[in-house]
Coordinates of C-alpha atoms in Angstrom, one line a residue:
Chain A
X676 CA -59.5 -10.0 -105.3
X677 CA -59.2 -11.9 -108.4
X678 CA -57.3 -10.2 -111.4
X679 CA -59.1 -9.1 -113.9
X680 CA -58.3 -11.4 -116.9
X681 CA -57.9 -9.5 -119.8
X682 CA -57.0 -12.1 -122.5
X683 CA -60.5 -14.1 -121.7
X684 CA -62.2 -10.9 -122.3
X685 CA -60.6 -9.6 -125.3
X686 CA -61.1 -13.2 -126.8
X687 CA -65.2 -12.7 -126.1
X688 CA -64.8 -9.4 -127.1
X689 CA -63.4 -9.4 -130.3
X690 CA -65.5 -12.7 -131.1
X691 CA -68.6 -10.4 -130.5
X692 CA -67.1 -7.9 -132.8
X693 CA -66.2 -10.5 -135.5
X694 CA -69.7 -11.7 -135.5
X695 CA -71.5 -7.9 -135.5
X696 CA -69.1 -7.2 -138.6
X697 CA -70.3 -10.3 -140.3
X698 CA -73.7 -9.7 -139.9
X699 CA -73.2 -6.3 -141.5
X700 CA -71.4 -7.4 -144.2
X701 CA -74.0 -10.2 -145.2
X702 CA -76.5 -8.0 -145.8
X703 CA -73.7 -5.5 -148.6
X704 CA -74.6 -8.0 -151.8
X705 CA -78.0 -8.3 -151.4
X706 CA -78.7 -4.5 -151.4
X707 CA -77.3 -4.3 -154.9
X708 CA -73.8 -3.8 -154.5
X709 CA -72.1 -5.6 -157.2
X710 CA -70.2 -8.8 -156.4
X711 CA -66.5 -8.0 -156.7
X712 CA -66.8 -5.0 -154.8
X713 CA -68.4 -6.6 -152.1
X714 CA -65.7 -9.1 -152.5
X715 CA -62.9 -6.3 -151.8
X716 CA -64.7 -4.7 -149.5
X717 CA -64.8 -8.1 -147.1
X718 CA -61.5 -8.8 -147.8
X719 CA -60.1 -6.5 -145.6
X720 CA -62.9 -5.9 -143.4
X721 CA -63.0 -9.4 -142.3
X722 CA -58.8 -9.8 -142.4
X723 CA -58.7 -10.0 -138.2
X724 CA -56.6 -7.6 -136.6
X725 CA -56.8 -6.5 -132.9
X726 CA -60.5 -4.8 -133.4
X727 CA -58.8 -2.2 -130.8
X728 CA -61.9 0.8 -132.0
X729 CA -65.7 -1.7 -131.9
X730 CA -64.0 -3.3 -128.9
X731 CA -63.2 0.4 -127.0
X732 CA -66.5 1.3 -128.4
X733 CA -68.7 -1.4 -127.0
X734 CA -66.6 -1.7 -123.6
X735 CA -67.5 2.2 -122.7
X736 CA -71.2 1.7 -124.2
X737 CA -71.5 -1.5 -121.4
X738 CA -69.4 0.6 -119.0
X739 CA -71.7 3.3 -119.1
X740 CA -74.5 1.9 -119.1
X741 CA -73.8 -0.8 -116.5
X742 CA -75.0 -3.5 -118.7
X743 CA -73.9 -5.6 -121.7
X744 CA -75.8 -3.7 -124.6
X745 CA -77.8 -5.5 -127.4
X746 CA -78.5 -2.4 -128.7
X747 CA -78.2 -2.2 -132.5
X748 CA -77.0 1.3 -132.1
X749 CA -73.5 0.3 -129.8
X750 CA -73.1 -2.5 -132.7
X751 CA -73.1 -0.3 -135.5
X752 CA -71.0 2.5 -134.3
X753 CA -68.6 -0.3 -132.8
X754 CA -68.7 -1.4 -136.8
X755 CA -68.6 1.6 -138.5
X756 CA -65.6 2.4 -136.8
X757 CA -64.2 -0.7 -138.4
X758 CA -65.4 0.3 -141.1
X759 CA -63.6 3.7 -141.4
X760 CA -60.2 2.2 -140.2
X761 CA -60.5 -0.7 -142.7
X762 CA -60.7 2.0 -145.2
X763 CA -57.9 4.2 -144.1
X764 CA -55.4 1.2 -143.9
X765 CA -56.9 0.3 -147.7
X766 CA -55.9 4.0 -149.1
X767 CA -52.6 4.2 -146.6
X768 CA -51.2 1.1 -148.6
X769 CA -52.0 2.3 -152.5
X770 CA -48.7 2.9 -154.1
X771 CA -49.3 6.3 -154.3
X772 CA -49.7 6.3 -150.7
X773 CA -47.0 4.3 -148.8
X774 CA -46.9 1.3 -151.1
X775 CA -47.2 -1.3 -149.4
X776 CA -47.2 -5.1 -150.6
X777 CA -48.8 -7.2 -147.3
X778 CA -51.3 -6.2 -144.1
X779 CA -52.2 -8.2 -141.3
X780 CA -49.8 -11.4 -143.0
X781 CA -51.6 -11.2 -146.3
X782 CA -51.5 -9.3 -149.7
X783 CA -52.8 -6.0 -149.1
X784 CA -56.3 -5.0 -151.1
X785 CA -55.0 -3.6 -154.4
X786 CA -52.2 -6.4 -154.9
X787 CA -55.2 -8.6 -155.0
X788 CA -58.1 -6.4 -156.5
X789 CA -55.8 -3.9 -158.2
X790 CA -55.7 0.1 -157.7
X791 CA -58.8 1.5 -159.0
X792 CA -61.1 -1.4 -156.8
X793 CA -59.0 -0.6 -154.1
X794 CA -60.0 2.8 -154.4
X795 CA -63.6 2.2 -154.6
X796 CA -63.7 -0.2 -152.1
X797 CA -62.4 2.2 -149.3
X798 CA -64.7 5.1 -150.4
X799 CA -67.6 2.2 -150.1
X800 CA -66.8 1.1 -146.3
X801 CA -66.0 5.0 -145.6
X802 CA -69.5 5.8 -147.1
X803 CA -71.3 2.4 -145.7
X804 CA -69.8 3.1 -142.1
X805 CA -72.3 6.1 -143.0
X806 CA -75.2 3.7 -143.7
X807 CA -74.8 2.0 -140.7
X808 CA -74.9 4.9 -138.4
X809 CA -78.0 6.3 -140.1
X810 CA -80.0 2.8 -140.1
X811 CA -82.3 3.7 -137.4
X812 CA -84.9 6.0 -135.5
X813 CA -82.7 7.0 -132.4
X814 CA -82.1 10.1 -131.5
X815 CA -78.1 9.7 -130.9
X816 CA -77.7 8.5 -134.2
X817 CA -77.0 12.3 -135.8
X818 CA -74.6 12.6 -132.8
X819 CA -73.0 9.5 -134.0
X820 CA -72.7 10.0 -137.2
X821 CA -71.2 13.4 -136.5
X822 CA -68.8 12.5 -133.9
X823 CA -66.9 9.7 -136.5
X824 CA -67.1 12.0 -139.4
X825 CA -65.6 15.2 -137.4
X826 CA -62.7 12.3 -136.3
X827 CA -61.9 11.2 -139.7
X828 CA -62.1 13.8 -141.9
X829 CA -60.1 16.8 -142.6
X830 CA -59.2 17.9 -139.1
X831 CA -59.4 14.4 -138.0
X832 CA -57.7 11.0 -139.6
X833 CA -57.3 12.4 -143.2
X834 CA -55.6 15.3 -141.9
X835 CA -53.3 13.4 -139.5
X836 CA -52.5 10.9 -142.8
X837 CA -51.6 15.0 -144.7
X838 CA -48.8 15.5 -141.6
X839 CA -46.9 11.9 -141.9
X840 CA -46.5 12.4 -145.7
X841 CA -45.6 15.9 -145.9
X842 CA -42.5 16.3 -147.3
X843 CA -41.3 19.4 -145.4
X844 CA -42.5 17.2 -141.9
X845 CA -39.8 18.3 -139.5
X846 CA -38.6 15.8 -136.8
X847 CA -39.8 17.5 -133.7
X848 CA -41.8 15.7 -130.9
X849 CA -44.7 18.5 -131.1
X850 CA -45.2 18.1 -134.7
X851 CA -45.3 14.3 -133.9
X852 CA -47.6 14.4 -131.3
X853 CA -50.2 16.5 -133.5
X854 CA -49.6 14.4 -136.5
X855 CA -50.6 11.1 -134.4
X856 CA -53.0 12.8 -132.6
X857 CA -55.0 13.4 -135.8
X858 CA -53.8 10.5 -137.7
X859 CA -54.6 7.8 -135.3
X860 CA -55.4 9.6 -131.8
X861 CA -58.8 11.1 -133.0
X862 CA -60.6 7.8 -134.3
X863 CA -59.7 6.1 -131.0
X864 CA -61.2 9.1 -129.1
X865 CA -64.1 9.1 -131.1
X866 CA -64.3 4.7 -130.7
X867 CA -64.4 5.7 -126.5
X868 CA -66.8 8.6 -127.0
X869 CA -69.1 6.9 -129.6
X870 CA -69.2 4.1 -126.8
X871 CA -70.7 6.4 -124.4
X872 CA -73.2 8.3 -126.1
X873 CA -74.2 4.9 -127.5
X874 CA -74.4 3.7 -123.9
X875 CA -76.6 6.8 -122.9
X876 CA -73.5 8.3 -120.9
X877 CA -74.1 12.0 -119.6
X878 CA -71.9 15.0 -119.7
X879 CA -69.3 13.8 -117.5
X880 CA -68.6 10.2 -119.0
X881 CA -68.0 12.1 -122.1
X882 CA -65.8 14.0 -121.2
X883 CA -63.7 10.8 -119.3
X884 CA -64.0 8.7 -122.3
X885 CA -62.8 11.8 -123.9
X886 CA -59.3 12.0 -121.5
X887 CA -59.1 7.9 -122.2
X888 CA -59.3 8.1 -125.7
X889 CA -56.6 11.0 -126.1
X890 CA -54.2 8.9 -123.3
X891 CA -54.8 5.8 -124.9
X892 CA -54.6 7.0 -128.8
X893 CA -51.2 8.8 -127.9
X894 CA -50.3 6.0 -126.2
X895 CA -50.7 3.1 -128.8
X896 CA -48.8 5.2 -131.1
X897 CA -46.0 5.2 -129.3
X898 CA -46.5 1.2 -128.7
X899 CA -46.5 0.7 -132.4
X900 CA -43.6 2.7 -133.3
X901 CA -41.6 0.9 -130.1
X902 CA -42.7 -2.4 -131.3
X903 CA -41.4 -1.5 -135.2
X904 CA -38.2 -1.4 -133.8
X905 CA -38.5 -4.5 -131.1
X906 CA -40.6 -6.8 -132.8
X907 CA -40.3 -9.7 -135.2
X908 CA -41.9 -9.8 -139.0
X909 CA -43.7 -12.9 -137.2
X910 CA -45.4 -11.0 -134.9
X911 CA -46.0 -8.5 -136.9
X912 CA -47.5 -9.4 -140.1
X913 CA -45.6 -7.4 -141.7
X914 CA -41.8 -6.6 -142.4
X915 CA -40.3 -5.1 -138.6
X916 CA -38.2 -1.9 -139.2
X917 CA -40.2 -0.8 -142.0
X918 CA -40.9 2.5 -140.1
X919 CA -36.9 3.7 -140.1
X920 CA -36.4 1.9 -143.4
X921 CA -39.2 4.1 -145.2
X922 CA -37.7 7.0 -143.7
X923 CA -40.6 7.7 -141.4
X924 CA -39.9 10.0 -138.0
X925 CA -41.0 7.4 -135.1
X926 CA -41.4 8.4 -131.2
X927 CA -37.8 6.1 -131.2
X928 CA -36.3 8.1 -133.8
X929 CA -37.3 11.4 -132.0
X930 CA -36.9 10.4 -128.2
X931 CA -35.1 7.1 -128.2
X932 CA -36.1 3.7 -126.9
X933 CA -36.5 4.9 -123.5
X934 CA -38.2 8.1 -123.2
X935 CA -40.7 6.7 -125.5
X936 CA -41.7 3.4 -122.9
X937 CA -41.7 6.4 -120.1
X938 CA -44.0 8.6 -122.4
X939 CA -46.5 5.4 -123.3
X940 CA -46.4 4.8 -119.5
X941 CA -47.4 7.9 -118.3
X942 CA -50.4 7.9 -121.1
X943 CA -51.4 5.0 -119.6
X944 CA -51.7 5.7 -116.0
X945 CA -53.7 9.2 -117.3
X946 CA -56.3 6.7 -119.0
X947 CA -56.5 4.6 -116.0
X948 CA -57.0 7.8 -113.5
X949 CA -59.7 9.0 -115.9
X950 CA -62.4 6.1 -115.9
X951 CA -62.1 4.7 -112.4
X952 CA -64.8 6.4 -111.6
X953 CA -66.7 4.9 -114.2
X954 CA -65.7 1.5 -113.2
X955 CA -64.1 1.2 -109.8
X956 CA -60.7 -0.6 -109.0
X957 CA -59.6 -2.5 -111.7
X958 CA -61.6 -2.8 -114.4
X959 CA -61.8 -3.6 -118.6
X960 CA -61.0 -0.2 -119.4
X961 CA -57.8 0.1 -117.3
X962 CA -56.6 -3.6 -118.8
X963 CA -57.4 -2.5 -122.2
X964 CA -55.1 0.5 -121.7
X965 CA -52.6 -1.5 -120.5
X966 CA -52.8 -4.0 -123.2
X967 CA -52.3 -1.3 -125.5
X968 CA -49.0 -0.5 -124.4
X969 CA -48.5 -4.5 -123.6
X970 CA -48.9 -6.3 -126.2
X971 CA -46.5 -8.1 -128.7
X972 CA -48.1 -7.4 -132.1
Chain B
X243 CA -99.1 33.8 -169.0
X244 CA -95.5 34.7 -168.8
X245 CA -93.0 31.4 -169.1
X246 CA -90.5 30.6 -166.2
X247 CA -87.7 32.6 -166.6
X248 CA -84.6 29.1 -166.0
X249 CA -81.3 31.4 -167.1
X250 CA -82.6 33.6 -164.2
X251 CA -83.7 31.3 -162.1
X252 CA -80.3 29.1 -162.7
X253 CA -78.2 32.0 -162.1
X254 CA -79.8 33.1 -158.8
X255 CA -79.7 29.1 -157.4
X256 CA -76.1 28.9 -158.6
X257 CA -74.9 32.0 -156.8
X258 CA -76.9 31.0 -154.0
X259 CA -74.9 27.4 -154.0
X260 CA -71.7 29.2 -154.6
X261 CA -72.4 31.3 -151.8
X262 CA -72.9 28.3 -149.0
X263 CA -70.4 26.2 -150.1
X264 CA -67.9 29.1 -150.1
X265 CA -69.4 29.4 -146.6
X266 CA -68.9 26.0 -145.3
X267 CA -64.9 25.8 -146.7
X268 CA -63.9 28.7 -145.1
X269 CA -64.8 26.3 -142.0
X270 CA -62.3 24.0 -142.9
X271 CA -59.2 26.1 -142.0
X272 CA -60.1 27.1 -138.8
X273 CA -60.7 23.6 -137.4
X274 CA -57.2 22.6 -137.9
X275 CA -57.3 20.6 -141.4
X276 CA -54.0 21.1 -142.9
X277 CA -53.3 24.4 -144.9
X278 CA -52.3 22.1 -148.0
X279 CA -55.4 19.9 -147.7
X280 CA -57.9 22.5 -147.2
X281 CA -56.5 24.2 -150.6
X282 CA -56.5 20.7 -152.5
X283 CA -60.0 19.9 -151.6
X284 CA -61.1 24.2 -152.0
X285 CA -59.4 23.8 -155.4
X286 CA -62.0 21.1 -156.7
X287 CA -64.9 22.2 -154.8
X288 CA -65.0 25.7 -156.1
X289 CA -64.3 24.8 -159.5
X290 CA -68.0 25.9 -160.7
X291 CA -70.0 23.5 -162.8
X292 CA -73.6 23.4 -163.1
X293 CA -74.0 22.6 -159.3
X294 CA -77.3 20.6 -160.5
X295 CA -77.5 18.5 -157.2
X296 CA -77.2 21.1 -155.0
X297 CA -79.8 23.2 -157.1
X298 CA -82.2 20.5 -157.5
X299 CA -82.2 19.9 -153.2
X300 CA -82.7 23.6 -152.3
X301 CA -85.2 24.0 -155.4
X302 CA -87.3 20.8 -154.1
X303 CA -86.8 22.3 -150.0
X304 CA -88.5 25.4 -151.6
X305 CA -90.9 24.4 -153.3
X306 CA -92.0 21.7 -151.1
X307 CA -91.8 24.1 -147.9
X308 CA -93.9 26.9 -150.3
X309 CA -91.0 29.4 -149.6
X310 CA -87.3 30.3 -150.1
X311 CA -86.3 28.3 -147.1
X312 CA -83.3 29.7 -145.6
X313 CA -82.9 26.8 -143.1
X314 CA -79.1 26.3 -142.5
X315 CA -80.4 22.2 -142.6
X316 CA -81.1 22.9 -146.4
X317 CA -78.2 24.4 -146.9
X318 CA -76.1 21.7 -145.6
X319 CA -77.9 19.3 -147.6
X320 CA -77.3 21.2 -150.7
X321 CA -73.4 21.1 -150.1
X322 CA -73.1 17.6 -148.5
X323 CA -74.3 16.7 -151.7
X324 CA -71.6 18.9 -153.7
X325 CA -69.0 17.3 -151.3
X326 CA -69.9 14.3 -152.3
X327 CA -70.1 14.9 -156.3
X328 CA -66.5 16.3 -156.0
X329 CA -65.0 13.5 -154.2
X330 CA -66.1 11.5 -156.7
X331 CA -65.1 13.4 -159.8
X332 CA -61.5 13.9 -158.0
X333 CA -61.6 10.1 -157.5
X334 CA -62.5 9.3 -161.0
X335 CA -59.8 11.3 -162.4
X336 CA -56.8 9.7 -160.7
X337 CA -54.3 7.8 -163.0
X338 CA -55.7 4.3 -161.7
X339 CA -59.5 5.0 -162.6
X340 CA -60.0 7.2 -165.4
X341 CA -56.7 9.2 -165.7
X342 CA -58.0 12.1 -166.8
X343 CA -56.2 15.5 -167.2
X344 CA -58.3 17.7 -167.4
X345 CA -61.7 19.1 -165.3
X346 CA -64.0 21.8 -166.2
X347 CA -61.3 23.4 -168.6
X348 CA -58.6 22.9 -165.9
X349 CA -56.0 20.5 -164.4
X350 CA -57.3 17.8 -162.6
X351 CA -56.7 17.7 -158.7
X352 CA -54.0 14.8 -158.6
X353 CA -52.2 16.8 -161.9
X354 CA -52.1 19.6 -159.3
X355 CA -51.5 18.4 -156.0
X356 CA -50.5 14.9 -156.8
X357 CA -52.1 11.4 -156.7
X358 CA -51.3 10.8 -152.9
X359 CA -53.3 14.4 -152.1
X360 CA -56.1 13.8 -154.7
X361 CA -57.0 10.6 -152.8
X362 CA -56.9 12.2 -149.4
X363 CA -58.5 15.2 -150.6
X364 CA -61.6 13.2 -151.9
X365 CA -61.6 10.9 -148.8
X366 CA -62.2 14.2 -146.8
X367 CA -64.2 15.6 -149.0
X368 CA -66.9 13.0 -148.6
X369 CA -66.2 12.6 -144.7
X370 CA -66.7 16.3 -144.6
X371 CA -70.0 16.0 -146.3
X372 CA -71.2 13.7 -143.0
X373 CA -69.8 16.7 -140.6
X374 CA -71.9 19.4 -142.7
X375 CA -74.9 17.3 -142.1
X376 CA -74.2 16.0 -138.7
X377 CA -74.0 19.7 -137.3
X378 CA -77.0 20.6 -135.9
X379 CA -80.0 19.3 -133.2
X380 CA -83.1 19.0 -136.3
X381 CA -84.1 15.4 -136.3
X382 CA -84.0 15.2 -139.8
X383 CA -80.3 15.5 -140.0
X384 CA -80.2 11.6 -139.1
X385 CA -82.5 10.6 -142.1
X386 CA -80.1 13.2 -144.0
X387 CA -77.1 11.6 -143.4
X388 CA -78.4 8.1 -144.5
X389 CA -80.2 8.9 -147.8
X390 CA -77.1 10.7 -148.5
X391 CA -74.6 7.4 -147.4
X392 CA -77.1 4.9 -148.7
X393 CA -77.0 7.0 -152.3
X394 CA -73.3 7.2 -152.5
X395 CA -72.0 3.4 -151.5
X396 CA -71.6 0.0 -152.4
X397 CA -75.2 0.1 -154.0
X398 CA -75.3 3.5 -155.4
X399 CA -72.8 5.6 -156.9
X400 CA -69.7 3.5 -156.2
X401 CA -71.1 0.7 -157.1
X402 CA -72.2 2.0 -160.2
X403 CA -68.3 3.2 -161.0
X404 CA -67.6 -0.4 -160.4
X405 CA -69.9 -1.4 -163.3
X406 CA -68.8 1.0 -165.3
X407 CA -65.1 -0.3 -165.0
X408 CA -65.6 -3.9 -165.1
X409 CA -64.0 -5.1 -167.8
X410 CA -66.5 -7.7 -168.8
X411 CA -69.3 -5.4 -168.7
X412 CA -71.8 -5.8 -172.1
X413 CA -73.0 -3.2 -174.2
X414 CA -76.6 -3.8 -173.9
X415 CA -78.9 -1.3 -172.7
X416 CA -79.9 -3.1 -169.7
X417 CA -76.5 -3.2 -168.1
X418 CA -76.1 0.8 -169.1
X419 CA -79.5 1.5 -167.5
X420 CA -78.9 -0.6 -164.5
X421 CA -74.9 1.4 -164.2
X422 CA -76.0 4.7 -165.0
X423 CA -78.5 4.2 -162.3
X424 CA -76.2 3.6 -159.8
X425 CA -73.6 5.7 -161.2
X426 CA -75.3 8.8 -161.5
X427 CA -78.9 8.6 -161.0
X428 CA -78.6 7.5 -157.0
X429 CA -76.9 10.9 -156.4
X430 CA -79.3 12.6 -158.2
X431 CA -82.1 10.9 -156.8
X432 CA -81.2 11.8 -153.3
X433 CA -80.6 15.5 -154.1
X434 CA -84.4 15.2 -154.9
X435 CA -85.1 13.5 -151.9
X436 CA -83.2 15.5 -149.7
X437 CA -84.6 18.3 -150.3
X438 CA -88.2 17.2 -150.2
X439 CA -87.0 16.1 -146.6
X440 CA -85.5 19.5 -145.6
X441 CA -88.2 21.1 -146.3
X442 CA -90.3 19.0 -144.3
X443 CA -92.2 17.1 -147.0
X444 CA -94.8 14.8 -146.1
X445 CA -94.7 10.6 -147.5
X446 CA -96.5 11.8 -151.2
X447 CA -94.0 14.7 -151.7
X448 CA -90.7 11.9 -151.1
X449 CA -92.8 9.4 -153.8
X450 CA -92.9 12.7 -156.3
X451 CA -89.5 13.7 -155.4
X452 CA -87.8 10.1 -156.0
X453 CA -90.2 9.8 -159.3
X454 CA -89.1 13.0 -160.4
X455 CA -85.1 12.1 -159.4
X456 CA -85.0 8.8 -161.1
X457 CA -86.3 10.4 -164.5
X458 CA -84.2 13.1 -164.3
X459 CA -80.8 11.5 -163.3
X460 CA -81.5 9.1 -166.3
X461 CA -82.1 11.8 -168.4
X462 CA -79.0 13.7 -167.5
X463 CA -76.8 11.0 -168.5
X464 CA -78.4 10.4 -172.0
X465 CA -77.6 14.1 -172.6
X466 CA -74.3 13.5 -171.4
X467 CA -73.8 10.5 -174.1
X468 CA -75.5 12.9 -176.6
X469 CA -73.0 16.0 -175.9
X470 CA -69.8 14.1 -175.6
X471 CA -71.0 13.3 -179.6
X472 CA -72.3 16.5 -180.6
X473 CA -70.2 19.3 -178.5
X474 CA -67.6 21.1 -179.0
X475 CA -64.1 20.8 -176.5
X476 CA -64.8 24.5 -175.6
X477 CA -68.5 23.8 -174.6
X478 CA -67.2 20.6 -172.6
X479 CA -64.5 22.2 -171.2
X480 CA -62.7 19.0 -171.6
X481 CA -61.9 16.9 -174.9
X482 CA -65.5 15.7 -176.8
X483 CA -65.5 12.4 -178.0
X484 CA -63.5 11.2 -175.0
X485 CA -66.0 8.5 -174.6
X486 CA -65.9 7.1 -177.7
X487 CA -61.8 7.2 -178.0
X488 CA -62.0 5.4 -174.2
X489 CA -63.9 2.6 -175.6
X490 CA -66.8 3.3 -172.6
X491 CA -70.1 2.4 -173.4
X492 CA -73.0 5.3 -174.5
X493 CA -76.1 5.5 -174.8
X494 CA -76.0 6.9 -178.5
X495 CA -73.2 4.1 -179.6
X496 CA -75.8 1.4 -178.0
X497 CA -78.9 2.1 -179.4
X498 CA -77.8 5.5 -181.7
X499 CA -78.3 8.8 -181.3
X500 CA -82.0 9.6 -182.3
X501 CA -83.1 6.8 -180.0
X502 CA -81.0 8.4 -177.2
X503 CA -82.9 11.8 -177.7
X504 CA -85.8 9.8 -177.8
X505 CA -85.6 8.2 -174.2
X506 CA -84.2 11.0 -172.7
X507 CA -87.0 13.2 -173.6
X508 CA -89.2 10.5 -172.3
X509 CA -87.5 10.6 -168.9
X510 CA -88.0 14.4 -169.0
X511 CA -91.7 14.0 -169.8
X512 CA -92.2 11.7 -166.5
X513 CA -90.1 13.9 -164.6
X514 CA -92.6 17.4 -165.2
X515 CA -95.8 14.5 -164.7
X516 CA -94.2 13.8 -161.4
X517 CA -93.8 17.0 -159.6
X518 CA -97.1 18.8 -161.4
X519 CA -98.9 18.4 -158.2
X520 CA -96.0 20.3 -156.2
X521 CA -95.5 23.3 -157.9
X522 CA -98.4 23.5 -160.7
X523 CA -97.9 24.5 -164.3
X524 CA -94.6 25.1 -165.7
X525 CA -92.9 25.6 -162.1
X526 CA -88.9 25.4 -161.6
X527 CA -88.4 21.6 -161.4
X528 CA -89.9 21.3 -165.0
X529 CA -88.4 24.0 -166.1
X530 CA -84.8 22.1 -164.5
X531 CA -86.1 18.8 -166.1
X532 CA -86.1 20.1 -169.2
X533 CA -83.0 22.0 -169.1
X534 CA -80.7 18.9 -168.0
X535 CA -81.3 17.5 -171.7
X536 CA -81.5 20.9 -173.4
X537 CA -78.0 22.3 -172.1
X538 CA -75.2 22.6 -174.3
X539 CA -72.2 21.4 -172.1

């Protein structure tokens, strides 16, 4: 049996992604927004990046539904998710936030647009991720727009952001765990479970994009703190060792080198246990989650 | 014929506001948010002020459903729009935008809790207003969610903060109308509309309630102008003539202060034409109308 080949389908996919995002994003000036926003606002939307949530999303909607979707409804969840982690990066980098001068290889929003746009344009994409979800008469829309809101607010992504930059954070593995968990952990979840409502899934693929999401969330974590320490500024985009340098407690830091490969591994093999029944032997979910822990960058 | 009694009628739909949102934050706890979060974002929300929005949604779900509705989807939409209103004030405060100190007599969030939380606090704030109205099986909750994102983005309320800030904006009265629109009015247009649609409204009562929105959210910001001129610090609860000193543009240093009263009791005039067919002679949403330009803080 052929492999599956992962890189050819992550190329499609994130093309697909590129161009759904685009679309969107056309149609921001001529609703009225006024020019330079917009102009911040695409900046870092359209800055690349791995497009790990909208291509998680749309991969369980097609999973699920045994198709590849054209639904409007899988596109716009796939890019409101975008949306909302385009944001949260935007805010995480202010300098009263972690301060930090380049994303993705390039100046990050407010060197470019300065603090207060910077500000506004993450509350816009957080609000228009909003827009998106509600711009149509299905039914699983509500669901939708609940299940990203309940991920990235308060007991969600904001409140994962509250743990890492508490100053009283102790440097325990459980408190790490819940921090990413929150902080990272519950968008991905919500990208996998977005994908199957989107995709008409029923109670039980819910529940396994559910198990994937958490495995794969926890897991890419621990793949990004492993690769601050491994990796080159080159492949990164951004300085390597900025984690330990800034002081921040890392799975490494916690666990060592080791234990934290083991830990990301085991996370893996959980995520690929819980969808083969969705899609059989060897399929895109199971290489996406071990892309995530894979990669180089 | 006796006239509509507003203090009463003002002080019953306040307590009632205070009531659900006081409801709805004790939620926040209990579904994991961090402790410190939960109190930075409490600390904002139940600040008091006039809690217009939220009065003019239930008022229109009211009177457009003929009865005190006490339909937990009204109720939602009455804080959602709070959540969203505070978020922004919160935002508009912090040292980059505004850099105010004080709020409704008392420190400003970021003063309290410092800039990092005052941004994270108003990102969840608004995320949290898309959980209050995602949570629940009505229908209407979709359209909800969407007149409350499309009212609050790029093309409504932070868009209009973006005009307001941009430093080559001209003092004509086009431009002011146009950001004041945006900037204010959009939120208080939805309110209107919201509520109409809680209520179950029909296609004429969302025309009225939008009419009705438009004049009064124009209105509200010519009294604004007018106060920060005229009031006192202990009626604003905050410095008057903070406009003025900040170099923003008014309505009364634009086209002066009579001409100000003048439009906004124009506005006021449309708004009581538009929702006569609703609730008959000298019904609550006049009587509102006419209060948002008769206040005295």
């Amino acid at each position: 049996m052929a492999h599956f080949d992962l890189d050819t389908f992550l190329r499609t996919q994130q093309a697909r992604v590129e161009s759904l995002l685009l679309e969107r994003a056309d149609r921001l000036a001529p609703s009225g927004a006024p020019p330079r926003l917009v102009e911040a606002m695409r900046y870092s939307l359209l800055a690349g990046g791995k497009r790990l949530r909208p291509v998680l999303c749309l991969t369980f909607a097609d999973t699920v539904a045994r198709a590849s979707l054209v639904s409007p409804v899988s596109g716009d969840a796939a890019c409101a998710l975008e949306y909302v982690h385009t944001y949260s990066l935007v805010h995480d980098d202010l300098p009263a936030m972690d301060d930090d001068d380049f994303r993705r290889g390039r100046p990050t929003n407010h060197k470019v647009y300065g603090e207060a746009m910077a500000i506004l344009a993450g509350d816009a994409l957080l609000t228009e991720a909003f827009v998106l979800l509600g711009d149509g008469p299905e039914p699983v829309r509500g669901a939708l727009c609940r299940e990203l809101a309940v991920a990235s607010g308060a007991s969600g992504m904001v409140g994962g952001q509250v743990l890492d930059t508490a100053e009283d954070r102790p440097a325990v593995l459980d408190y790490l765990v819940r921090m990413h968990r929150l902080k990272t952990g519950a968008l991905i979840r919500a990208a996998c479970r977005m994908g199957a409502l989107a995709g008409g899934g029923d109670a039980e693929a819910l529940v396994r994009a559910q198990l994937y999401g958490d495995a794969v969330g926890l897991a890419f974590q621990i793949a990004d703190d492993v690769l601050d320490v491994t990796a080159t500024r080159e492949q990164l985009g951004k300085p390597a060792g900025a984690d330990a340098e800034a002081g921040r407690h890392t799975f490494p830091a916690v666990v060592g080198l080791d234990a934290s490969r083991r830990m990301a591994e085991e996370q893996v093999a959980l995520a690929v246990e819980a969808v083969r029944p969705l899609e059989g032997e060897d399929g895109p979910l199971a290489a996406l989650a071990r892309y995530v822990v894979e990669r180089k960058s």
